[in-house]
Amino acid sequence: MTEPRARDDLAAIRPPHAGKQVLKVVRQAEALRRLILRHRAAGAVIGFVPTMGSLHEGHLQLVRRAIRENDVTVASIFVNPLQFGPGEDFDAYPRTPANDRSRLRREGVHYSFEPGREFYPVGFQTLVSVRDLSRPLCGPFRPGHFDGVATVVTKLLLAALPDCLYLGQKDYQQAMLLRRLVRDLNLGLRLVVCPTVRESDGLAMSSRNAYLTPEERERAPEFARALRATAKAIRSGEIREASEARRRIRQALRHPSWRLQYADVLQAETLAEVSPLRGRLVVAAAVYLGRTRLIDNVLVRAPGTGKKGTK
Ligand code: AMP
């Protein structure tokens, strides 16, 4: 498969689009598509960063990378009802549109795509489903969530028509699933997965961190520490089985403020089970801290499984 064009390869032959541009808010998919088709016809390379808003440094890292690598950058802000289950926090999800827009403007984003609920037409019934990658980790605890993600991202891609799609490692299962989707549907996109941005104490940045009480916020870094310590024990060969890793994480989060939903160690790309642990792995978990659900993950390579010996 040929990699789509990177900005540098084309810099010499394209007219410049990157100059100062004021952020334009677009609400209709068709309007965005028309605008982007014009840029593409003029040779522009398009970068796209999908978000649910309530933007923080984690999002902005994706935005900055997109701006660096493309002529035109589109960010979307859409709290996607299809990926929330009944009883989940769709209504409570933090919404800060004015603040988000001023941040996108400051970064130099060209278009903020902000569809309303009519993004799903009346009678909507089409779902995109990435079968196996939806099954492990968050899958059993959030039925329908990944179909909601795959469906909305497909719709967003069809509106923004990007060359490059920017996602965060923070939502690791989502990123792997969307990589599969891009391949399976021959979207011909370059997918860039950016490292998780963390607070100085290690807590992964998340819009949902706003739900934490001050006491919970103080305890929250224990989560990342537990995953990091487990990854270290895998790297050193001390932990050789996922079951032992699970036990270690559960033990580290034994304070009653924590409720572990799942913890697992899986093959990093396919999210398949591996026993004994070998090759590139992801240590991933979801926990409740009080009423707030947090997810995090760490990538690690098991010892004695250099590039040659792994698949
Ligand atoms: P969300 O608004 O939570 O749907 O996230 C939008 C994009 O930002 C997704 O690709 C996330 O993985 C990414 N993202 C969210 N938090 C972080 C973070 N702390 N570090 C890196 N990327 C992040």
Short mmCIF file of C-alpha atoms and ligand atoms in Angstrom, two decimals:
data_model
loop_
_atom_site.label_atom_id
_atom_site.label_comp_id
_atom_site.label_asym_id
_atom_site.label_seq_id
_atom_site.Cartn_x
_atom_site.Cartn_y
_atom_site.Cartn_z
CA MET A 1 0.00 0.00 0.00
CA THR A 2 1.44 3.37 -0.90
CA GLU A 3 1.52 5.93 1.87
CA PRO A 4 -0.50 9.01 1.05
CA ARG A 5 1.48 12.11 0.21
CA ALA A 6 3.24 13.81 3.06
CA ARG A 7 3.41 17.57 3.12
CA ASP A 8 7.18 17.76 2.57
CA ASP A 9 7.11 15.72 -0.64
CA LEU A 10 4.67 18.12 -2.20
CA ALA A 11 5.85 21.43 -0.79
CA ALA A 12 7.66 22.31 -3.98
CA ILE A 13 4.75 21.78 -6.35
CA ARG A 14 1.76 23.07 -4.43
CA PRO A 15 0.46 26.57 -3.94
CA PRO A 16 0.64 27.64 -0.28
CA HIS A 17 -2.60 27.26 1.71
CA ALA A 18 -1.08 27.48 5.13
CA GLY A 19 -1.00 31.28 5.46
CA LYS A 20 -2.90 32.98 8.27
CA GLN A 21 -6.50 31.95 8.14
CA VAL A 22 -9.32 32.74 10.54
CA LEU A 23 -11.09 29.75 12.05
CA LYS A 24 -14.29 29.04 10.19
CA VAL A 25 -17.06 27.16 12.00
CA VAL A 26 -18.93 24.78 9.71
CA ARG A 27 -22.07 22.93 10.80
CA GLN A 28 -23.20 20.99 7.72
CA ALA A 29 -21.33 17.98 6.38
CA GLU A 30 -22.10 18.96 2.80
CA ALA A 31 -20.76 22.50 3.31
CA LEU A 32 -17.51 21.18 4.77
CA ARG A 33 -17.11 18.68 1.93
CA ARG A 34 -17.55 21.44 -0.66
CA LEU A 35 -14.92 23.64 1.02
CA ILE A 36 -12.44 20.78 1.36
CA LEU A 37 -12.93 19.66 -2.24
CA ARG A 38 -11.91 23.16 -3.33
CA HIS A 39 -8.73 22.99 -1.22
CA ARG A 40 -7.95 19.53 -2.55
CA ALA A 41 -8.48 20.64 -6.13
CA ALA A 42 -5.87 23.34 -5.48
CA GLY A 43 -3.45 20.67 -4.26
CA ALA A 44 -3.79 21.13 -0.48
CA VAL A 45 -3.05 18.27 1.91
CA ILE A 46 -5.75 18.03 4.58
CA GLY A 47 -5.29 17.01 8.22
CA PHE A 48 -8.19 16.03 10.47
CA VAL A 49 -8.53 15.82 14.26
CA PRO A 50 -11.86 14.44 15.52
CA THR A 51 -12.78 15.39 19.11
CA MET A 52 -15.73 15.62 21.46
CA GLY A 53 -14.61 19.09 22.56
CA SER A 54 -13.79 20.27 26.07
CA LEU A 55 -10.32 20.58 24.64
CA HIS A 56 -7.16 20.10 26.69
CA GLU A 57 -3.44 19.77 25.95
CA GLY A 58 -3.93 16.17 24.79
CA HIS A 59 -6.21 17.35 21.99
CA LEU A 60 -3.99 20.32 21.22
CA GLN A 61 -0.99 18.08 20.70
CA LEU A 62 -2.90 16.35 17.89
CA VAL A 63 -3.97 19.70 16.49
CA ARG A 64 -0.40 21.06 16.48
CA ARG A 65 0.92 18.00 14.74
CA ALA A 66 -1.84 18.23 12.12
CA ILE A 67 -1.04 21.88 11.50
CA ARG A 68 2.67 21.11 11.13
CA GLU A 69 2.09 18.31 8.64
CA ASN A 70 -0.78 19.59 6.47
CA ASP A 71 -1.82 22.66 4.51
CA VAL A 72 -5.34 22.76 5.87
CA THR A 73 -6.41 21.44 9.29
CA VAL A 74 -9.95 20.52 10.23
CA ALA A 75 -10.93 19.74 13.82
CA SER A 76 -14.37 18.42 14.68
CA ILE A 77 -16.27 18.99 17.89
CA PHE A 78 -19.17 16.61 18.28
CA VAL A 79 -20.36 14.80 21.39
CA ASN A 80 -21.51 11.72 19.55
CA PRO A 81 -24.71 10.32 21.08
CA LEU A 82 -24.22 7.02 19.25
CA GLN A 83 -21.16 6.07 21.31
CA PHE A 84 -22.79 6.61 24.72
CA GLY A 85 -24.78 3.81 26.30
CA PRO A 86 -27.94 4.28 28.37
CA GLY A 87 -26.91 5.50 31.83
CA GLU A 88 -23.60 6.86 30.55
CA ASP A 89 -22.61 10.53 30.76
CA PHE A 90 -23.84 11.91 27.40
CA ASP A 91 -25.88 14.71 29.03
CA ALA A 92 -23.26 15.52 31.65
CA TYR A 93 -20.31 15.39 29.24
CA PRO A 94 -18.46 18.72 29.56
CA ARG A 95 -19.22 21.14 26.73
CA THR A 96 -17.11 24.29 26.35
CA PRO A 97 -17.62 25.38 22.73
CA ALA A 98 -16.53 29.03 23.02
CA ASN A 99 -13.33 28.08 24.81
CA ASP A 100 -12.67 25.25 22.32
CA ARG A 101 -13.08 27.59 19.38
CA SER A 102 -10.70 30.18 20.79
CA ARG A 103 -8.10 27.45 21.38
CA LEU A 104 -8.47 26.12 17.84
CA ARG A 105 -8.25 29.68 16.51
CA ARG A 106 -5.08 30.34 18.49
CA GLU A 107 -3.47 27.16 17.15
CA GLY A 108 -4.25 28.14 13.55
CA VAL A 109 -6.90 25.53 12.73
CA HIS A 110 -8.77 26.38 9.53
CA TYR A 111 -12.12 24.70 10.09
CA SER A 112 -14.02 23.66 13.20
CA PHE A 113 -16.67 21.20 12.10
CA GLU A 114 -19.49 21.27 14.65
CA PRO A 115 -22.47 19.31 13.40
CA GLY A 116 -25.69 19.28 15.40
CA ARG A 117 -27.84 16.27 16.20
CA GLU A 118 -29.17 16.37 12.64
CA PHE A 119 -25.78 14.88 11.65
CA TYR A 120 -27.78 11.68 12.17
CA PRO A 121 -30.73 12.09 9.83
CA VAL A 122 -34.18 11.05 11.02
CA GLY A 123 -34.53 7.31 10.47
CA PHE A 124 -30.76 6.75 10.64
CA GLN A 125 -29.94 3.02 10.69
CA THR A 126 -26.49 2.45 9.18
CA LEU A 127 -23.70 1.22 11.45
CA VAL A 128 -20.01 0.63 10.81
CA SER A 129 -18.67 -2.19 12.94
CA VAL A 130 -15.07 -3.38 13.38
CA ARG A 131 -15.73 -6.86 14.66
CA ASP A 132 -12.84 -8.39 16.57
CA LEU A 133 -11.16 -5.21 17.79
CA SER A 134 -14.44 -4.15 19.45
CA ARG A 135 -14.50 -7.28 21.61
CA PRO A 136 -11.76 -7.06 24.27
CA LEU A 137 -11.02 -4.37 26.90
CA CYS A 138 -13.83 -1.77 26.92
CA GLY A 139 -16.00 -3.89 24.56
CA PRO A 140 -18.02 -5.93 27.08
CA PHE A 141 -18.52 -2.94 29.39
CA ARG A 142 -19.67 -0.49 26.73
CA PRO A 143 -21.90 -2.45 24.35
CA GLY A 144 -22.32 -0.60 21.06
CA HIS A 145 -19.70 2.01 21.95
CA PHE A 146 -17.19 1.08 19.26
CA ASP A 147 -19.87 0.79 16.58
CA GLY A 148 -20.80 4.33 17.57
CA VAL A 149 -17.18 5.44 17.27
CA ALA A 150 -16.55 3.67 13.95
CA THR A 151 -19.79 5.01 12.50
CA VAL A 152 -19.26 8.63 13.51
CA VAL A 153 -15.61 8.65 12.42
CA THR A 154 -16.61 7.23 9.03
CA LYS A 155 -19.21 9.99 8.68
CA LEU A 156 -16.71 12.64 9.78
CA LEU A 157 -14.09 11.36 7.33
CA LEU A 158 -16.62 11.52 4.50
CA ALA A 159 -17.24 15.17 5.37
CA ALA A 160 -13.63 16.27 5.97
CA LEU A 161 -12.01 14.11 3.23
CA PRO A 162 -8.59 14.25 4.91
CA ASP A 163 -5.20 12.86 3.84
CA CYS A 164 -4.09 12.43 7.45
CA LEU A 165 -6.07 11.48 10.55
CA TYR A 166 -4.72 12.28 14.02
CA LEU A 167 -5.68 10.18 17.05
CA GLY A 168 -4.39 9.84 20.60
CA GLN A 169 -2.83 6.75 22.17
CA LYS A 170 -4.90 7.59 25.25
CA ASP A 171 -7.86 5.83 23.59
CA TYR A 172 -5.75 2.92 22.47
CA GLN A 173 -8.46 0.43 21.50
CA GLN A 174 -10.21 3.15 19.52
CA ALA A 175 -7.00 3.98 17.64
CA MET A 176 -6.30 0.32 16.74
CA LEU A 177 -9.90 -0.19 15.67
CA LEU A 178 -9.85 2.92 13.47
CA ARG A 179 -6.54 1.79 11.94
CA ARG A 180 -8.29 -1.43 10.96
CA LEU A 181 -11.26 0.53 9.59
CA VAL A 182 -8.96 2.72 7.46
CA ARG A 183 -7.33 -0.41 6.02
CA ASP A 184 -10.50 -2.42 5.59
CA LEU A 185 -12.35 0.35 3.76
CA ASN A 186 -9.27 1.32 1.68
CA LEU A 187 -9.56 4.89 2.86
CA GLY A 188 -5.97 5.60 1.77
CA LEU A 189 -5.40 7.78 4.81
CA ARG A 190 -2.25 8.24 6.79
CA LEU A 191 -3.16 7.59 10.43
CA VAL A 192 -0.99 9.22 13.08
CA VAL A 193 -1.31 8.01 16.69
CA CYS A 194 0.15 10.61 19.07
CA PRO A 195 1.48 9.73 22.54
CA THR A 196 -0.72 10.23 25.59
CA VAL A 197 -0.32 13.68 27.13
CA ARG A 198 -0.23 13.54 30.93
CA GLU A 199 -0.50 15.92 33.83
CA SER A 200 2.79 16.45 35.66
CA ASP A 201 1.85 13.74 38.19
CA GLY A 202 1.24 11.18 35.43
CA LEU A 203 -2.57 11.25 35.17
CA ALA A 204 -3.57 10.97 31.51
CA MET A 205 -5.36 14.14 30.43
CA SER A 206 -9.05 13.58 29.79
CA SER A 207 -12.15 15.73 29.56
CA ARG A 208 -13.64 13.44 32.22
CA ASN A 209 -10.95 14.41 34.78
CA ALA A 210 -13.16 17.46 35.39
CA TYR A 211 -15.57 15.12 37.22
CA LEU A 212 -13.01 14.19 39.91
CA THR A 213 -13.35 15.64 43.42
CA PRO A 214 -10.17 17.20 44.86
CA GLU A 215 -9.56 14.05 46.96
CA GLU A 216 -10.04 11.78 43.95
CA ARG A 217 -7.79 13.99 41.85
CA GLU A 218 -5.05 13.53 44.42
CA ARG A 219 -5.40 9.75 44.29
CA ALA A 220 -5.78 9.55 40.49
CA PRO A 221 -2.05 9.24 39.57
CA GLU A 222 -1.99 5.83 41.30
CA PHE A 223 -3.68 4.48 38.18
CA ALA A 224 -0.91 5.43 35.73
CA ARG A 225 1.68 4.36 38.30
CA ALA A 226 0.10 0.90 38.57
CA LEU A 227 0.18 0.44 34.79
CA ARG A 228 3.74 1.73 34.51
CA ALA A 229 4.98 -0.56 37.30
CA THR A 230 3.28 -3.53 35.64
CA ALA A 231 4.82 -2.66 32.26
CA LYS A 232 8.22 -2.45 33.91
CA ALA A 233 7.76 -5.89 35.47
CA ILE A 234 6.82 -7.28 32.04
CA ARG A 235 9.85 -5.63 30.43
CA SER A 236 12.16 -7.14 33.03
CA GLY A 237 10.65 -10.61 32.62
CA GLU A 238 9.29 -10.69 36.16
CA ILE A 239 5.70 -10.90 34.87
CA ARG A 240 5.15 -13.50 32.13
CA GLU A 241 1.39 -13.93 32.07
CA ALA A 242 -1.53 -11.49 31.68
CA SER A 243 -3.18 -13.04 34.76
CA GLU A 244 -0.17 -12.05 36.88
CA ALA A 245 -0.31 -8.51 35.43
CA ARG A 246 -4.01 -8.28 36.31
CA ARG A 247 -3.27 -9.39 39.85
CA ARG A 248 -0.53 -6.76 40.16
CA ILE A 249 -2.80 -3.94 38.96
CA ARG A 250 -5.67 -5.04 41.21
CA GLN A 251 -3.29 -5.12 44.15
CA ALA A 252 -1.97 -1.61 43.42
CA LEU A 253 -5.52 -0.24 43.26
CA ARG A 254 -6.89 -1.96 46.37
CA HIS A 255 -7.97 1.25 48.15
CA PRO A 256 -11.81 1.31 48.31
CA SER A 257 -11.94 4.52 46.22
CA TRP A 258 -10.97 2.38 43.22
CA ARG A 259 -13.17 -0.06 41.35
CA LEU A 260 -11.27 -1.89 38.65
CA GLN A 261 -13.48 -2.61 35.64
CA TYR A 262 -10.85 -4.53 33.68
CA ALA A 263 -7.11 -4.80 33.29
CA ASP A 264 -5.40 -6.78 30.56
CA VAL A 265 -2.21 -7.25 28.60
CA LEU A 266 -2.77 -7.93 24.90
CA GLN A 267 -0.84 -8.03 21.65
CA ALA A 268 -0.37 -4.36 20.79
CA GLU A 269 -1.85 -4.26 17.25
CA THR A 270 -4.42 -7.05 17.14
CA LEU A 271 -5.46 -6.86 20.82
CA ALA A 272 -5.32 -10.66 20.85
CA GLU A 273 -4.46 -12.62 24.01
CA VAL A 274 -0.83 -13.74 24.34
CA SER A 275 0.44 -16.49 26.66
CA PRO A 276 3.17 -16.41 27.77
CA LEU A 277 3.59 -12.67 27.19
CA ARG A 278 5.80 -11.94 24.16
CA GLY A 279 6.40 -9.27 21.52
CA ARG A 280 4.82 -5.81 21.54
CA LEU A 281 2.13 -5.54 24.16
CA VAL A 282 -0.33 -3.05 25.55
CA VAL A 283 -1.13 -2.93 29.24
CA ALA A 284 -4.60 -1.39 29.40
CA ALA A 285 -7.19 -0.88 32.12
CA ALA A 286 -10.41 0.92 33.00
CA VAL A 287 -11.25 1.94 36.54
CA TYR A 288 -13.87 3.86 38.41
CA LEU A 289 -12.49 6.40 40.82
CA GLY A 290 -15.63 7.31 42.74
CA ARG A 291 -18.16 7.90 39.96
CA THR A 292 -15.63 8.76 37.27
CA ARG A 293 -14.51 6.17 34.75
CA LEU A 294 -10.87 6.48 33.70
CA ILE A 295 -8.95 4.53 31.05
CA ASP A 296 -5.23 4.41 30.46
CA ASN A 297 -2.61 2.22 28.79
CA VAL A 298 1.13 1.70 28.44
CA LEU A 299 2.99 0.03 25.56
CA VAL A 300 5.76 -2.41 26.40
CA ARG A 301 7.90 -5.07 24.72
CA ALA A 302 8.39 -8.38 26.51
CA PRO A 303 12.05 -9.37 26.93
CA GLY A 304 13.83 -11.60 24.44
CA THR A 305 11.39 -10.61 21.73
CA GLY A 306 13.25 -8.06 19.65
CA LYS A 307 11.82 -6.99 16.30
CA LYS A 308 13.01 -10.19 14.59
CA GLY A 309 11.17 -12.56 16.91
CA THR A 310 7.82 -10.78 16.96
CA LYS A 311 4.96 -10.42 14.59
P1 AMP B 1 -12.11 12.84 22.76
O1 AMP B 1 -12.44 14.30 22.70
O2 AMP B 1 -11.94 12.33 24.16
O3 AMP B 1 -13.00 11.99 21.90
O4 AMP B 1 -10.66 12.70 22.13
C1 AMP B 1 -10.37 13.16 20.83
C2 AMP B 1 -8.99 12.69 20.43
O5 AMP B 1 -8.04 13.20 21.35
C3 AMP B 1 -8.87 11.15 20.47
O6 AMP B 1 -8.09 10.72 19.39
C4 AMP B 1 -8.17 10.92 21.79
O7 AMP B 1 -7.44 9.73 21.84
C5 AMP B 1 -7.26 12.14 21.86
N1 AMP B 1 -6.88 12.39 23.25
C6 AMP B 1 -7.70 12.57 24.31
N2 AMP B 1 -6.97 12.72 25.44
C7 AMP B 1 -5.67 12.61 25.07
C8 AMP B 1 -4.42 12.66 25.78
N3 AMP B 1 -4.37 12.83 27.09
N4 AMP B 1 -3.29 12.51 25.07
C9 AMP B 1 -3.31 12.31 23.73
N5 AMP B 1 -4.45 12.25 23.01
C10 AMP B 1 -5.61 12.40 23.67
#
